[in-house]
XYZ file of C-alpha atoms in Angstrom:
324
model
C 24.880 -3.462 -53.965
C 21.360 -2.058 -54.023
C 20.543 0.929 -51.779
C 19.376 -0.009 -48.288
C 15.759 0.636 -47.332
C 16.666 0.418 -43.642
C 15.244 3.305 -41.596
C 15.257 4.207 -37.909
C 11.657 2.989 -37.580
C 12.740 -0.479 -38.726
C 15.456 -0.594 -36.069
C 13.017 0.544 -33.380
C 10.574 -2.154 -34.480
C 13.206 -4.878 -34.204
C 14.416 -3.697 -30.797
C 10.849 -3.519 -29.487
C 10.157 -7.004 -30.832
C 13.224 -8.291 -28.995
C 12.158 -6.558 -25.785
C 8.512 -7.668 -25.794
C 9.020 -11.147 -27.253
C 6.001 -11.138 -29.574
C 4.675 -9.336 -32.641
C 1.376 -8.447 -30.963
C 3.038 -6.959 -27.867
C 5.532 -5.044 -30.014
C 2.699 -3.626 -32.119
C 0.902 -2.450 -28.977
C 4.065 -0.819 -27.641
C 4.675 1.008 -30.923
C 1.020 2.013 -31.409
C 0.868 0.107 -34.699
C -1.578 -2.469 -35.925
C -0.194 -5.986 -35.930
C -0.567 -6.132 -39.722
C 1.416 -2.889 -40.167
C 4.247 -4.190 -38.023
C 4.255 -7.545 -39.827
C 4.414 -5.687 -43.137
C 7.537 -3.842 -41.973
C 9.210 -7.107 -41.032
C 8.280 -8.867 -44.285
C 9.566 -5.861 -46.232
C 12.951 -6.118 -44.506
C 13.160 -9.870 -45.051
C 12.308 -9.474 -48.732
C 14.939 -6.746 -49.115
C 17.726 -8.839 -47.547
C 16.487 -12.215 -48.747
C 16.859 -13.578 -45.215
C 14.582 -14.539 -42.359
C 15.058 -12.287 -39.335
C 13.351 -14.395 -36.654
C 11.423 -17.613 -36.010
C 7.739 -16.784 -36.131
C 6.513 -19.776 -34.146
C 8.896 -19.337 -31.204
C 7.708 -17.801 -27.932
C 9.413 -15.559 -27.059
C 10.708 -14.616 -30.499
C 14.112 -16.061 -31.416
C 16.148 -13.992 -33.853
C 18.190 -15.467 -36.682
C 21.850 -14.455 -37.179
C 20.638 -11.815 -39.647
C 18.143 -10.494 -37.108
C 20.788 -10.423 -34.363
C 23.058 -8.385 -36.651
C 20.325 -5.795 -37.170
C 19.603 -5.726 -33.429
C 23.256 -4.908 -32.744
C 23.130 -2.190 -35.371
C 19.880 -0.834 -33.927
C 21.295 -0.528 -30.416
C 24.357 1.306 -31.685
C 22.566 3.614 -34.109
C 19.614 4.555 -31.903
C 21.907 5.245 -28.960
C 23.995 7.544 -31.179
C 20.885 9.309 -32.491
C 19.543 9.851 -28.969
C 22.915 11.233 -27.838
C 22.961 13.633 -30.793
C 19.395 14.743 -30.096
C 20.310 15.532 -26.493
C 23.446 17.402 -27.501
C 21.501 19.577 -29.930
C 18.798 20.188 -27.316
C 21.461 21.361 -24.861
C 22.778 23.774 -27.451
C 19.275 25.133 -27.979
C 17.993 25.262 -24.390
C 21.058 25.017 -22.168
C 22.182 22.111 -20.020
C 20.850 23.114 -16.600
C 17.396 22.744 -15.141
C 15.419 21.317 -12.249
C 13.206 18.261 -11.889
C 11.580 17.954 -8.472
C 9.396 14.850 -8.507
C 6.307 14.292 -6.367
C 4.518 10.936 -6.220
C 1.158 9.670 -4.983
C 2.161 6.044 -5.568
C 3.744 4.020 -2.752
C 5.339 1.531 -5.166
C 6.586 4.023 -7.780
C 10.155 3.927 -6.512
C 10.619 0.407 -7.905
C 10.843 1.897 -11.400
C 11.475 5.568 -10.638
C 14.917 5.128 -9.079
C 16.428 3.193 -12.037
C 14.927 5.767 -14.421
C 16.433 8.641 -12.441
C 19.813 6.918 -12.445
C 19.739 6.607 -16.254
C 18.509 10.188 -16.669
C 21.421 11.596 -14.634
C 23.857 10.339 -17.261
C 21.788 12.043 -19.990
C 21.468 15.414 -18.246
C 24.131 15.710 -15.515
C 23.492 19.450 -15.038
C 19.760 19.009 -14.352
C 19.095 18.920 -10.607
C 17.016 15.857 -9.714
C 15.154 15.723 -6.445
C 12.230 13.856 -4.902
C 9.773 15.923 -2.896
C 9.915 14.100 0.419
C 6.945 12.180 1.729
C 3.811 10.721 0.180
C 1.487 13.347 -1.310
C -2.276 12.949 -1.721
C -2.326 16.008 -4.034
C 0.965 16.109 -5.939
C -0.525 18.258 -8.724
C -1.089 20.958 -6.125
C 2.673 21.015 -5.608
C 3.122 21.789 -9.308
C 0.785 24.751 -9.173
C 2.491 26.195 -6.088
C 5.972 25.800 -7.584
C 7.123 23.129 -5.118
C 7.447 20.335 -7.712
C 8.130 20.085 -11.458
C 6.737 16.606 -12.173
C 3.948 14.735 -10.390
C 3.329 11.006 -10.841
C -0.433 10.469 -10.636
C -2.970 7.710 -11.257
C -5.592 9.876 -12.945
C -5.286 12.555 -15.630
C -7.829 15.086 -14.445
C -8.033 18.216 -16.599
C -6.743 21.294 -14.794
C -5.720 24.728 -16.079
C -1.984 25.120 -16.693
C -1.333 21.388 -16.143
C -0.333 18.937 -18.868
C -0.658 15.164 -18.359
C 1.625 12.711 -20.145
C 0.734 8.994 -20.338
C 3.327 6.665 -18.828
C 1.937 3.122 -18.785
C -0.816 0.806 -17.573
C -0.087 -2.111 -15.276
C -1.761 -5.205 -13.884
C -3.106 -5.224 -10.332
C -3.024 -8.586 -8.576
C -4.991 -9.985 -5.656
C -2.548 -11.231 -3.005
C -3.234 -14.023 -0.508
C -1.336 -16.463 1.673
C -0.454 -19.740 -0.031
C -2.878 -21.675 2.201
C -5.714 -19.144 2.002
C -8.964 -20.496 0.437
C -8.838 -17.773 -2.231
C -5.490 -19.155 -3.402
C -7.476 -21.976 -5.013
C -9.444 -19.582 -7.242
C -8.053 -18.672 -10.635
C -9.782 -15.279 -10.766
C -11.107 -13.159 -7.902
C -14.374 -11.266 -8.117
C -15.662 -8.372 -6.002
C -17.722 -10.675 -3.777
C -14.577 -12.626 -2.813
C -13.463 -9.606 -0.764
C -16.724 -9.261 1.196
C -15.817 -11.434 4.212
C -12.091 -10.687 4.189
C -9.887 -8.025 5.759
C -8.491 -5.819 2.994
C -4.980 -4.528 3.683
C -4.116 -1.318 1.833
C -1.857 1.687 2.016
C -3.253 4.495 4.222
C -4.671 6.590 1.372
C -8.175 7.834 0.488
C -10.452 5.307 -1.226
C -10.479 7.519 -4.317
C -6.817 6.586 -4.813
C -7.394 2.826 -4.525
C -8.364 1.389 -7.919
C -9.603 -1.846 -6.352
C -12.138 0.100 -4.313
C -12.974 2.652 -6.991
C -13.242 0.285 -9.972
C -14.314 -3.044 -8.429
C -15.596 -3.027 -4.857
C -17.647 0.161 -4.676
C -19.574 -0.494 -7.933
C -20.435 -3.954 -6.583
C -21.515 -2.616 -3.192
C -18.769 -4.563 -1.380
C -17.185 -2.984 1.714
C -14.757 -5.341 3.476
C -13.092 -4.809 6.831
C -9.935 -2.726 6.483
C -6.381 -2.541 7.766
C -3.563 -0.304 6.555
C 0.204 -0.289 6.391
C 2.692 2.195 4.947
C 5.158 -0.409 3.668
C 4.766 -2.951 0.874
C 6.902 -5.500 2.709
C 4.692 -5.121 5.801
C 1.558 -5.693 3.712
C 3.139 -8.834 2.234
C 4.043 -10.080 5.714
C 0.518 -9.495 7.002
C -0.953 -11.299 3.996
C 1.470 -14.223 4.367
C 0.419 -14.475 8.022
C -3.261 -14.638 6.958
C -4.136 -11.346 8.614
C -5.973 -10.344 5.438
C -5.667 -10.081 1.654
C -4.512 -7.248 -0.555
C -4.306 -5.911 -4.104
C -0.961 -4.588 -5.302
C 0.825 -3.890 -8.587
C 2.205 -7.105 -10.017
C 5.675 -5.573 -10.317
C 5.704 -4.745 -6.582
C 4.957 -8.316 -5.480
C 6.966 -10.230 -8.069
C 10.017 -10.750 -5.776
C 7.768 -12.167 -3.048
C 5.964 -14.428 -5.525
C 9.306 -15.812 -6.699
C 10.210 -16.636 -3.085
C 6.841 -18.324 -2.529
C 5.744 -16.046 0.317
C 2.308 -15.329 -1.204
C 0.251 -16.081 -4.315
C -1.199 -13.625 -6.839
C -4.455 -13.866 -8.752
C -6.089 -11.584 -11.353
C -9.055 -9.540 -10.172
C -12.096 -9.529 -12.441
C -12.502 -10.240 -16.143
C -10.906 -8.456 -17.904
C -8.263 -8.229 -15.171
C -8.058 -5.051 -13.102
C -5.451 -2.636 -14.424
C -4.290 0.754 -13.209
C -2.662 3.662 -15.004
C 0.099 6.141 -14.291
C 0.566 9.596 -15.764
C 3.167 12.307 -15.369
C 1.769 15.781 -14.779
C 3.784 18.936 -15.351
C 3.125 22.618 -15.860
C 2.036 23.264 -19.446
C 4.866 25.746 -19.953
C 7.447 23.092 -18.998
C 6.112 20.279 -21.195
C 8.165 21.180 -24.325
C 11.495 21.279 -22.446
C 13.909 18.760 -23.930
C 15.006 17.386 -20.565
C 11.359 16.984 -19.521
C 10.601 14.976 -22.650
C 13.753 12.912 -22.197
C 12.902 12.175 -18.565
C 9.465 10.845 -19.504
C 10.904 8.795 -22.373
C 13.492 7.379 -19.954
C 10.787 6.482 -17.431
C 8.773 4.617 -20.059
C 11.810 2.862 -21.517
C 13.156 1.785 -18.128
C 9.774 0.613 -16.888
C 8.974 -1.414 -20.000
C 12.424 -3.020 -19.911
C 12.306 -4.050 -16.252
C 8.726 -4.483 -15.012
C 6.307 -7.337 -15.781
C 3.079 -6.997 -17.751
C 3.066 -3.289 -18.538
C 0.967 -1.888 -21.355
C 1.325 1.400 -23.231
C -1.066 4.270 -22.665
C -1.826 6.000 -25.961
C -5.010 7.901 -25.120
C -5.660 10.425 -22.376
C -9.059 10.680 -20.684
C -11.451 13.236 -22.152
C -10.498 16.751 -21.163
C -6.960 15.913 -20.047
C -5.241 16.598 -23.350
C -4.123 16.920 -25.964
C -0.599 16.293 -24.785
C 2.457 17.491 -26.694
C 4.261 14.301 -25.671
C 1.704 11.752 -26.836
C 3.189 9.171 -29.219
C 2.991 10.305 -32.810
C 0.255 8.744 -34.910
C 1.487 6.107 -37.297
């Protein structure tokens, strides 16, 4: 039997392909060109003399040979990650603290599952959420009241390191019988004569206002609510329209309470970053927490995209994906 050319990167490629369902999406997730990823796959197929998946299926359907390598990948990568954590504990110790502050009302949809997974990785690290919504979570880092801050912008600050998490689609939300439900794409002017329902946060924290409405000179009537479910109820009752992360409204779309439409062309997207003190960024449990957040979010939330580049002045980050 000839020596195997199988490497960890091949297994990660196959698992990402299975998770995303397409070669292009997998390439984006792995920060590879589509041709580089395709080359990896063809190399494996040539080595084994077997097809690993059906190229014309959507999502990708794996062959028996591909399924065997997926099973191997899950087992091997899990074992490697466990070994990495064990060695990190030997080097740095098992205990620590992660107090998390958020400026995002909908972050808990993906944060809680990530925290649950992380606890099994680092049971001696104390996890806590800094209570309440915070308009300046980075300030909590600098005053020692938080260890991680989830923020929507990576603004350069001394002693603060920003790590990219992911980008996500924002969706315009309307009642099923609202006139805007008939439009395939909403533009800034569609909001002009409507009541916009938002969370009670400054306009600088609302990407719809900052990226779409203000540049177009549109200033609709406003109403606020603290709770996502209350915003959905108000929208369904035709008290106004809103713009929310697609992942936050997906359950209500599936029940038919409201409809969602893209905003602008290209569609409006928002970003999330994790900020921490620069001195804490290299900690193994910090890195593992951020990896767990990304992995959990990509596995469970719709239409996420990777963030590979930080805004000018906010980096470089020690946790940015390695260049391929």
